[in-house]
């Protein structure tokens, strides 16, 4: 009897105590996550001024920016169970239930001087934490830019990467009558402005200077190709090359002091050169008898990647910016051309032809693995966003040139706003990060 | 009866003669004979005026053919164009103050700047042939437009074939 | 008819005729090669300009395009099929897991009953008067009890593993790793839960990722609340605290 009692007592004590001395802990390893766009809700910002709300729907612009990047999926306003505009009004259960990870709310106020103030707050739906809250001074004219600025800050907070939503793009537009225009627009295609126009002769191959203040391009306005550098602020331009033969494919160096370009070293021999802009001195880089063209710089300014058919068909080669023996980079397929290096220097994007169709491909430079990320028929002119997360390129749709942006892994595609019919767009190039709201 | 037979025979011979000479010189009075039908040409009235029109404006002259077409990704001149080019070269040699510009083009199935280089290669191929035939270098100018200014804005093989070309432009 | 009078006239006619014809024949030869291009009466322009559209070539191209399209269709279908297969496999794995769990639970119940019975018998015997028979029987019972307890422990251990797998799976599926995640990621999250699975606390003592990474792993944990329950309720205390290691090893 006593023993039984003692045993029972022991059993009870053992059960009541924590199982091990220190709290028993399960060790679990979670390896890798899932590769989906993180659901985010941007509640329509409330207009707290008099009169009609501004034409720009700030929440809409932010949602479109984040979704276009491929890393997020902004849910539609109609799927929101509530639309709070103050932190105190948020019921996080309403957001957990629809599986949204993050929530953004905001308000637009009018300041006494006539400007606007945009306030916004970002929350983590599951921890209920406010991750950030800011107030931005702006104006009616700059409201869209401010929306992009907010997208940048949200993107950076949640991905650890700098956003590229306040950047700009340049491209060539061909009008119905055969006129050409060089256009500069926001990275989402809005706010397009022509900076140069040519009534009959082609403009091609625009290239941004690293400070975003100048664009180099090729113009055939004289009937023959010449390379120009135009200042976006003043509109003034300088012709930097009009030699006999080819003058093409200009590319600003990362330090902005040189221009790589294609010139004819002799008739029927296009070669890559580097021009020092200040002195106009030329340094010849390639010496083969084959076509050597489409130079592009590595981000450290040390190397040039270019297209050459010295092996029989166009392939990408790499050479020191000082000149030397080029090294072949692409081996997949028999047509690889028009390359651009990613901002981190680790990848290369270029046009890859397969079965007669032109696709955009991305290659990891360390391993040499190539991934085709588009499946159109005439996809060309790829260009990285300055944060390396997206690529803009030219495609053809319904017999017309269009611009598309694709996430670097090929998951998310978006066609930029198409204008009225008759407008053919091509040769897009993504501008650099801008400082101080240029 | 004999006269009739004579007459018929002479008539037959005359007609035959006329027909044969027509076949021998199609440039003159082509419409006059029932013999081998020539392609539609301007009326016989122009036959006498032929000598006064410059060969550059004569639609019957081989010089009227100013475009040379190329195969996909290729810049070699196909045999069927050699005679035309020779005719141009001959004319230029005979007229050493006449200048031309050779414009090179491609179809759209390649990158923009590589196509400029390919168009240039085609223009240069034509230029080299001319130089080889004795044309002076200062008579020939070249430019490449690559895939710009297509002859046919379509997106199929028919259009592309028309765009892969080199065009000879006589500069006045 | 008048042949009797002019015996040689037909001959003369014949010779003249043949001579003329011969002359004409000779005249009609083209001696210069420069006219060869215009032989047959074709305008040189039309010879060159007539772009011979090779029907064979076009058919070939069409066939190629069709083949390409088909290939793409096939690839797309294959991908869709493999996605469906994967989903099916996941579903069947989940089913299997659930089946295993319920089998285990049933087995656990049976074992528990058996063990209880044995212990009860042992207990009863211990009250009775000790004889050689009862001693032997008691020894036997105690062996059985020990062996039952060993298999129960094994079962519990296996159930514990299953519980870990369930928790791991749920959190993994809720974790969207940001692009700034380093390749050698190694972050610890210490999670406290209460019965029912609600997460009451999640701390990150160490993490070699940036703020965005830390956000993503805490979100993954909270999003997975309530955590799945253990297959055997007695196991819960062993998992009140979870020490999760987030890393990037493997595919």
Coordinates of N, CA and C in Angstrom, one line a residue, chain C residues 190-193 198-203 221-222:
Chain C
X190 N 13.3 31.4 -31.6 CA 12.8 30.6 -30.4 C 11.3 30.9 -30.3
X191 N 10.5 29.9 -30.4 CA 9.0 30.1 -30.4 C 8.4 29.5 -29.2
X192 N 7.5 30.2 -28.6 CA 6.8 29.6 -27.5 C 5.3 29.4 -27.9
X193 N 4.8 28.3 -27.6 CA 3.4 28.0 -27.9 C 2.6 27.5 -26.7
X198 N -1.4 28.0 -30.5 CA -1.2 29.5 -30.6 C 0.2 29.9 -30.2
X199 N 0.8 30.7 -31.1 CA 2.2 31.1 -30.8 C 2.1 32.4 -29.9
X200 N 2.7 32.3 -28.8 CA 2.7 33.4 -27.8 C 3.9 34.3 -27.9
X201 N 5.0 33.8 -28.4 CA 6.2 34.5 -28.5 C 7.1 34.0 -29.6
X202 N 7.8 34.9 -30.2 CA 8.9 34.5 -31.2 C 10.0 35.4 -31.1
X203 N 11.2 34.9 -30.7 CA 12.4 35.8 -30.5 C 13.4 35.3 -31.5
X221 N 6.6 32.5 -39.0 CA 6.2 31.8 -37.7 C 4.8 32.2 -37.3
X222 N 4.5 33.5 -37.3 CA 3.2 34.0 -36.8 C 2.1 33.6 -37.8

